Every structure is written in structure tokens, then in C-alpha cells.
CSV table of C-alpha atoms in Angstrom, one decimal:
chain,number,residue,atom,x,y,z
B,1,MET,CA,0.0,0.0,0.0
B,2,ASP,CA,1.1,3.6,-0.6
B,3,ALA,CA,3.2,4.7,2.4
B,4,GLN,CA,1.4,8.1,2.9
B,5,LEU,CA,-2.0,6.5,2.6
B,6,LYS,CA,-1.0,3.7,5.1
B,7,LYS,CA,0.2,6.2,7.6
B,8,GLY,CA,-3.2,7.9,7.6
B,9,PHE,CA,-5.0,4.6,7.9
B,10,LEU,CA,-2.8,3.4,10.7
B,11,GLU,CA,-3.6,6.4,12.9
B,12,ILE,CA,-7.3,5.7,12.7
B,13,CYS,CA,-6.7,1.9,13.2
B,14,VAL,CA,-4.9,2.6,16.4
B,15,LEU,CA,-7.7,4.8,17.6
B,16,ALA,CA,-10.3,2.2,16.5
B,17,SER,CA,-8.5,-0.5,18.5
B,18,LEU,CA,-8.7,1.7,21.6
B,19,ARG,CA,-12.4,2.5,21.0
B,20,ASN,CA,-13.8,0.1,23.6
B,21,LYS,CA,-10.8,-0.8,25.7
B,22,ASP,CA,-7.4,0.6,26.8
B,23,LEU,CA,-4.5,-1.3,25.4
B,24,TYR,CA,-0.6,-1.6,25.7
B,25,GLY,CA,1.9,-1.4,22.8
B,26,TYR,CA,2.4,-5.0,22.0
B,27,LYS,CA,-1.4,-5.8,22.1
B,28,LEU,CA,-2.0,-2.9,19.7
B,29,ILE,CA,0.5,-4.3,17.2
B,30,GLU,CA,-1.1,-7.8,17.5
B,31,ASP,CA,-4.6,-6.5,17.0
B,32,ILE,CA,-3.8,-4.2,14.1
B,33,SER,CA,-1.5,-6.7,12.4
B,34,GLU,CA,-4.5,-8.8,11.6
B,35,TYR,CA,-5.7,-6.2,9.1
B,36,ILE,CA,-2.7,-4.1,8.1
B,37,GLU,CA,1.0,-4.6,8.5
B,38,ILE,CA,2.5,-2.6,11.3
B,39,SER,CA,5.9,-2.8,13.1
B,40,GLU,CA,7.0,-1.6,16.5
B,41,SER,CA,9.0,1.3,15.0
B,42,THR,CA,6.0,2.4,12.9
B,43,LEU,CA,3.6,2.4,15.9
B,44,TYR,CA,5.9,4.4,18.1
B,45,PRO,CA,5.8,7.7,16.2
B,46,ILE,CA,2.0,7.2,15.6
B,47,LEU,CA,1.4,6.9,19.3
B,48,LYS,CA,3.5,10.0,20.0
B,49,ARG,CA,1.7,12.0,17.4
B,50,LEU,CA,-1.7,10.9,18.6
B,51,GLU,CA,-0.8,11.8,22.2
B,52,SER,CA,0.6,15.2,21.3
B,53,SER,CA,-2.5,16.0,19.2
B,54,GLY,CA,-4.7,15.1,22.2
B,55,CYS,CA,-6.3,12.0,20.6
B,56,LEU,CA,-5.1,9.7,23.4
B,57,THR,CA,-3.7,9.8,26.9
B,58,THR,CA,-1.4,7.3,28.7
B,59,TYR,CA,-1.1,5.8,32.1
B,60,THR,CA,1.1,3.1,33.6
B,61,GLN,CA,-0.1,0.1,35.5
B,62,GLU,CA,1.7,-2.7,37.3
B,63,HIS,CA,1.6,-6.0,35.5
B,64,ASN,CA,3.5,-9.1,36.7
B,65,THR,CA,5.9,-7.0,38.9
B,66,ARG,CA,6.7,-4.7,35.9
B,67,LEU,CA,5.2,-1.6,34.5
B,68,ARG,CA,3.1,-1.5,31.4
B,69,LYS,CA,2.0,1.7,29.6
B,70,TYR,CA,-1.6,1.7,28.6
B,71,TYR,CA,-3.2,4.0,26.0
B,72,ARG,CA,-6.7,5.4,26.4
B,73,ILE,CA,-8.7,7.2,23.7
B,74,THR,CA,-10.0,10.8,24.3
B,75,GLU,CA,-13.1,12.5,23.1
B,76,ALA,CA,-11.0,14.2,20.4
B,77,GLY,CA,-9.8,10.7,19.3
B,78,LYS,CA,-13.3,9.4,19.1
B,79,LYS,CA,-14.3,12.4,17.0
B,80,ARG,CA,-11.5,11.6,14.6
B,81,ILE,CA,-12.9,8.1,14.1
B,82,THR,CA,-16.4,9.5,13.4
B,83,ASP,CA,-14.9,12.1,11.0
B,84,PHE,CA,-13.0,9.5,9.2
B,85,LEU,CA,-16.0,7.2,8.8
B,86,SER,CA,-18.2,10.0,7.6
B,87,SER,CA,-15.7,10.7,4.9
B,88,LYS,CA,-16.2,7.2,3.5
B,89,GLU,CA,-18.6,8.4,0.8
B,90,ASP,CA,-16.1,11.0,-0.4
B,91,ILE,CA,-13.3,8.5,-0.4
B,92,MET,CA,-15.4,6.1,-2.5
B,93,LYS,CA,-16.1,8.9,-4.9
B,94,ILE,CA,-12.3,9.4,-5.3
B,95,TYR,CA,-11.9,5.7,-6.0
B,96,ASP,CA,-14.7,5.7,-8.5
B,97,PHE,CA,-13.1,8.7,-10.3
B,98,ILE,CA,-9.7,7.0,-10.4
B,99,GLU,CA,-11.1,3.8,-11.7
B,100,ARG,CA,-13.2,5.5,-14.3
B,101,GLU,CA,-10.3,7.6,-15.6
B,102,ASP,CA,-8.1,4.5,-15.6
B,103,GLU,CA,-10.5,2.6,-17.9
B,104,ILE,CA,-10.5,5.2,-20.6
U,1,MET,CA,21.1,-10.7,21.4
U,2,ASN,CA,19.2,-10.8,24.7
U,3,LYS,CA,17.1,-8.0,26.0
U,4,ALA,CA,19.8,-6.1,27.9
U,5,GLU,CA,22.2,-6.2,25.0
U,6,PHE,CA,19.5,-5.1,22.6
U,7,LEU,CA,18.5,-2.1,24.8
U,8,ASN,CA,22.2,-1.2,25.4
U,9,ASP,CA,22.9,-1.2,21.7
U,10,LEU,CA,19.8,0.9,21.0
U,11,ARG,CA,20.8,3.3,23.8
U,12,CYS,CA,24.1,3.9,22.0
U,13,LYS,CA,22.5,4.4,18.6
U,14,LEU,CA,19.9,6.9,20.0
U,15,ASN,CA,22.6,9.3,21.2
U,16,PHE,CA,21.1,12.1,19.0
U,17,LEU,CA,17.9,12.1,21.1
U,18,SER,CA,17.4,14.0,24.3
U,19,GLU,CA,17.9,12.1,27.5
U,20,GLU,CA,14.1,12.1,28.1
U,21,GLU,CA,13.2,11.0,24.6
U,22,ARG,CA,15.8,8.2,24.7
U,23,GLU,CA,14.5,6.8,27.9
U,24,LYS,CA,10.9,6.9,26.6
U,25,THR,CA,11.9,5.0,23.5
U,26,LEU,CA,13.9,2.5,25.5
U,27,ASN,CA,11.0,1.9,27.9
U,28,TYR,CA,8.7,1.3,24.9
U,29,TYR,CA,10.9,-1.4,23.5
U,30,SER,CA,11.7,-2.9,26.9
U,31,GLU,CA,8.0,-3.3,27.5
U,32,ILE,CA,7.4,-4.8,24.1
U,33,ILE,CA,10.2,-7.3,24.6
U,34,ASP,CA,8.7,-8.2,28.0
U,35,ASP,CA,5.3,-8.8,26.4
U,36,MET,CA,6.8,-10.9,23.6
U,37,VAL,CA,8.6,-13.0,26.2
U,38,GLU,CA,5.4,-13.3,28.2
U,39,SER,CA,3.6,-14.6,25.0
U,40,GLY,CA,6.1,-17.5,24.9
U,41,MET,CA,9.2,-16.3,23.0
U,42,SER,CA,12.7,-16.3,24.4
U,43,GLU,CA,14.5,-12.9,24.7
U,44,GLU,CA,16.7,-13.9,21.7
U,45,GLU,CA,13.7,-14.7,19.5
U,46,ALA,CA,12.0,-11.5,20.6
U,47,THR,CA,15.0,-9.2,19.7
U,48,LEU,CA,15.3,-11.1,16.4
U,49,GLN,CA,11.8,-10.5,15.5
U,50,LEU,CA,12.1,-6.7,16.1
U,51,GLU,CA,13.7,-4.5,13.6
U,52,SER,CA,17.5,-4.0,13.9
U,53,THR,CA,18.6,-1.3,16.3
U,54,LYS,CA,20.1,0.5,13.3
U,55,THR,CA,16.7,0.7,11.5
U,56,ILE,CA,14.9,1.8,14.6
U,57,ALA,CA,17.4,4.6,15.1
U,58,GLU,CA,17.3,5.7,11.5
U,59,LYS,CA,13.5,5.9,11.6
U,60,LEU,CA,13.7,8.2,14.6
U,61,MET,CA,16.4,10.4,13.1
U,62,PRO,CA,15.3,13.9,11.9
U,63,GLU,CA,16.2,13.8,8.2
U,64,ASN,CA,19.8,14.7,7.2
U,65,VAL,CA,20.4,17.0,10.1
U,66,THR,CA,24.1,17.8,9.7
U,67,GLN,CA,24.2,17.8,5.9
U,68,GLY,CA,21.1,19.9,5.6
U,69,THR,CA,22.1,22.7,8.0
U,70,THR,CA,25.8,23.2,7.2
U,71,MET,CA,25.2,23.0,3.5
U,72,GLU,CA,22.1,25.2,3.7
U,73,LYS,CA,24.0,27.8,5.6
U,74,VAL,CA,26.8,28.0,3.0
U,75,PHE,CA,24.3,28.2,0.2
U,76,ASP,CA,22.2,30.8,2.0
U,77,PHE,CA,25.3,32.9,2.5
U,78,THR,CA,26.3,32.8,-1.2
U,79,ASP,CA,22.7,33.5,-2.2
U,80,THR,CA,22.5,36.7,-0.2
U,81,LEU,CA,25.9,37.8,-1.5
U,82,LEU,CA,24.9,37.1,-5.1
U,83,ILE,CA,21.5,38.8,-4.8
U,84,LYS,CA,22.8,41.9,-2.9
U,85,HIS,CA,26.0,42.5,-4.7
U,86,GLY,CA,25.8,40.7,-8.0
U,87,TYR,CA,28.0,38.1,-9.7
U,88,LEU,CA,30.9,40.4,-10.3
U,89,PHE,CA,31.4,41.2,-6.7
U,90,VAL,CA,31.3,37.5,-5.7
U,91,LEU,CA,33.8,36.6,-8.5
U,92,LEU,CA,36.1,39.4,-7.2
U,93,ILE,CA,35.9,38.0,-3.7
U,94,ILE,CA,36.7,34.6,-4.9
U,95,ALA,CA,39.6,35.9,-7.0
U,96,PHE,CA,41.1,38.0,-4.1
U,97,SER,CA,40.7,35.3,-1.5
U,98,PHE,CA,42.6,32.9,-3.8
U,99,PRO,CA,45.7,32.9,-1.4
U,100,ILE,CA,43.4,31.8,1.4
U,101,TRP,CA,41.3,29.1,-0.1
U,102,SER,CA,43.7,27.6,-2.6
U,103,PRO,CA,46.0,26.0,0.0
U,104,ILE,CA,42.9,24.6,1.8
U,105,VAL,CA,41.6,23.1,-1.4
U,106,VAL,CA,45.1,21.7,-2.4
U,107,GLY,CA,45.4,20.4,1.2
U,108,ILE,CA,42.1,18.5,1.0
U,109,LEU,CA,42.7,17.1,-2.4
U,110,THR,CA,46.2,16.0,-1.4
U,111,PHE,CA,44.8,14.4,1.7
U,112,VAL,CA,42.1,12.5,-0.2
U,113,GLY,CA,44.6,11.5,-2.9
U,114,ILE,CA,47.2,10.1,-0.3
U,115,LEU,CA,44.4,8.4,1.6
U,116,PHE,CA,43.3,6.5,-1.6
U,117,LEU,CA,46.9,5.8,-2.6
U,118,ILE,CA,47.4,4.2,0.8
U,119,LEU,CA,44.2,2.2,0.6
U,120,PHE,CA,44.9,0.9,-2.8
U,121,ALA,CA,48.5,0.1,-1.8
U,122,LEU,CA,47.1,-1.9,1.2
U,123,ILE,CA,44.6,-3.7,-1.1
U,124,ALA,CA,47.4,-4.6,-3.5
U,125,LEU,CA,49.8,-5.6,-0.7
U,126,GLY,CA,47.1,-7.8,1.0
U,127,GLY,CA,46.2,-9.5,-2.3
U,128,VAL,CA,49.8,-10.2,-3.2
U,129,GLY,CA,50.5,-11.4,0.4
U,130,SER,CA,47.6,-13.8,0.3
U,131,VAL,CA,48.7,-15.3,-3.0
U,132,VAL,CA,52.4,-15.5,-2.0
U,133,ALA,CA,51.5,-17.2,1.4
U,134,LEU,CA,49.3,-19.6,-0.6
U,135,GLY,CA,52.3,-20.5,-2.8
U,136,ILE,CA,54.4,-21.0,0.3
U,137,ALA,CA,51.7,-23.3,1.8
U,138,ALA,CA,51.7,-25.3,-1.4
U,139,SER,CA,55.5,-25.6,-1.4
U,140,PHE,CA,55.5,-26.9,2.2
U,141,ILE,CA,52.7,-29.4,1.6
U,142,THR,CA,55.0,-32.5,1.2
U,143,GLN,CA,57.3,-31.5,4.1
U,144,SER,CA,55.5,-30.3,7.2
U,145,LEU,CA,51.8,-30.1,8.0
U,146,LEU,CA,52.4,-27.4,10.7
U,147,SER,CA,54.2,-25.0,8.2
U,148,THR,CA,51.5,-25.6,5.6
U,149,LEU,CA,48.7,-24.8,8.0
U,150,SER,CA,50.4,-21.6,9.3
U,151,ALA,CA,51.2,-20.4,5.8
U,152,LEU,CA,47.6,-21.1,4.9
U,153,GLY,CA,46.5,-19.1,7.9
U,154,VAL,CA,48.6,-16.2,6.9
U,155,SER,CA,47.1,-16.4,3.4
U,156,MET,CA,43.6,-16.3,4.7
U,157,PHE,CA,44.4,-13.5,7.1
U,158,CYS,CA,45.8,-11.5,4.1
U,159,ALA,CA,42.7,-12.2,2.0
U,160,GLY,CA,40.3,-11.2,4.8
U,161,PHE,CA,42.3,-8.0,5.5
U,162,THR,CA,42.2,-7.1,1.8
U,163,MET,CA,38.5,-7.7,1.6
U,164,LEU,CA,37.9,-5.5,4.7
U,165,ILE,CA,39.9,-2.6,3.3
U,166,ALA,CA,38.3,-3.0,-0.2
U,167,ILE,CA,34.8,-2.9,1.3
U,168,GLY,CA,35.8,0.2,3.4
U,169,THR,CA,37.2,1.9,0.3
U,170,PHE,CA,34.1,1.1,-1.7
U,171,LYS,CA,31.9,2.6,1.0
U,172,LEU,CA,34.1,5.7,1.2
U,173,ILE,CA,33.9,6.2,-2.6
U,174,ASN,CA,30.1,5.8,-2.4
U,175,LYS,CA,29.9,8.4,0.4
U,176,ILE,CA,32.0,10.9,-1.5
U,177,SER,CA,30.1,10.4,-4.7
U,178,SER,CA,26.7,10.9,-3.0
U,179,PHE,CA,28.0,14.0,-1.3
U,180,CYS,CA,29.1,15.4,-4.7
U,181,LYS,CA,25.8,14.5,-6.2
U,182,ILE,CA,23.8,16.2,-3.4
U,183,THR,CA,26.0,19.3,-3.6
U,184,TYR,CA,25.6,19.5,-7.4
U,185,GLN,CA,21.8,19.0,-7.1
U,186,ASN,CA,21.7,21.8,-4.5
U,187,VAL,CA,23.8,24.2,-6.6
U,188,LYS,CA,21.6,23.5,-9.6
U,189,GLU,CA,18.3,24.0,-7.7
U,190,ARG,CA,19.6,27.2,-6.2
U,191,SER,CA,20.8,28.7,-9.4
U,192,GLU,CA,17.4,27.9,-11.0
U,193,LYS,CA,15.6,29.5,-8.1
U,194,ARG,CA,17.8,32.6,-8.5
U,195,ARG,CA,17.0,32.8,-12.2
U,196,ASN,CA,13.3,32.6,-11.5
U,197,LEU,CA,13.6,35.4,-9.0
U,198,LYS,CA,14.9,37.8,-11.5
């Protein structure tokens, strides 16, 4: 997949994974990997960006005598998912356009 | 590599980050390795599955920091001179400062020349040494096993040494040529931009 496009999708995928539950880094990778390829080093800057743009917050919790960082979605993050989903029609229009132009 | 080795290696390669950012990144990878181990992998398997520390560091690096800034500064400086005072002025400056920059240029060129001369001499020497030692090994083959083996060892050492130097030289040439290409590209872009400004 196109790298720029993938970057955009991955941000929303991370937010979508966090929609109903808080998750830690490794679990996020496991969940998202089922649908789209993601590596640890790709996830890291995405998490940083989402945190600095206020789409998610973090907290640490003890797990098996060590610390684990959990990520929690914010209202702003939820809004980004809704915005993304509501643009589906527009995206489909772009696909149609590209396909049509390609056929001629 | 086990977890501690991996994190140590990564710490060294992330020296361009601030202390805080570095620790954050290391914590992130430390936690991921712990989770991988918890899911049934050994530390070695976990670090193998991760990307190399080099790749991780490269991805976190702000793009071409050193090359960008120093080069940009030099180009910006010449740009302002050219726009403010025109080509003639700059040419005059270059002409009059000849006694200053010419020894520097000659010095750099001589240094690079001698460096390559030494490198190529070492490659030739190593190559010849390896072949000669191989010959000596062959001549000892009917007489003494020990001498044959030691000569063979020397030959292998020479061959390895030659390869090492050759690879280094090749990389150096690549670096220099990419530097020249980038500089040329920059100069071209800048002069086009100046032309468009007029």
C-alpha cells in the first residue's frame, strides 16, 4: 500500500483499536497486524503523534511486577474516528473517479 | 542478542535524542520485549523479530540533520551575497581570496589523494601477500603439516584483510560520490531559483 495512505489509515486503526478498551503497545500491534502490516518502530511515532494531538492519553499500570504503559482514547480521538467514517462516501467517490479515468 | 544487549545497543545508537526521549523510547521497546517473552518467546527470539537497532534509530532520526544545516548555511550565504552585490562582486571576492582558499583546497585534495593511494596500496599488498602465502603453503605441503597450515592461515588473514579494506574503500567512494551528487543538485536548484527570482 502507498506509504502516505498507510500512515493515515494506521492512525485511525490505532484509535479504532482503543475505541472500547485501553491497550498496551504489544497488544495494539497484535490487533492491528491482523488487518494491516505494522511494526513496532512504525507504531511508536504514531502513538507519539496521537498523544501530542490530544487524541489519546497514557497511564502506567503494574503487570507481573513490571510496569506497562496503557493508551486510552480521548473524546478528540473518538471524534477523529467518526470524522473518518463520515468521509467514506467522499473516499469512495475518489476511488470511482480514479477507476473510471483509468479505464478510458 | 538478549534484551539487555539489545537495549544497550539501542541506547548507544539513539545518542542524538534528548535524555528524556531516549528513555521513553527504551521503555517502549523494553515493554514490548517483555510482552513478547510473556507470550512465549525467548529474549533472543523477541529481539530477532524486532527490527534492527540501526533501522529503529534511523527511523527516529530527523532527516539529514548535519548535511542539511551546514550546507544550507553556506548556500544561503552565497545566495545573499549574489543577490545583494551581483555576480561580479562574488567573483572578485573569490579571486582576491585565492591565497586563502587555494592552500585549503590543495590540502584537502592531497589528503584524499594520499588516503586513496594508501588504501589501494594496502589492497594490492594484501592481495599479493595472500597469493604468496598460498604459494608457500603449497611448497610446504609435502614436508611439514604445521608449516603448511600456518602459511595457509597467513594467506587467509591477508585475504580477509584485503576484503575488509576493499569494502571500506568502496563505501568511502560511495559516500564521497553521493556527497558530490547532493552538492551538485543543490547548486543546480539554487541557481534555477535565483534565475526565476529575476
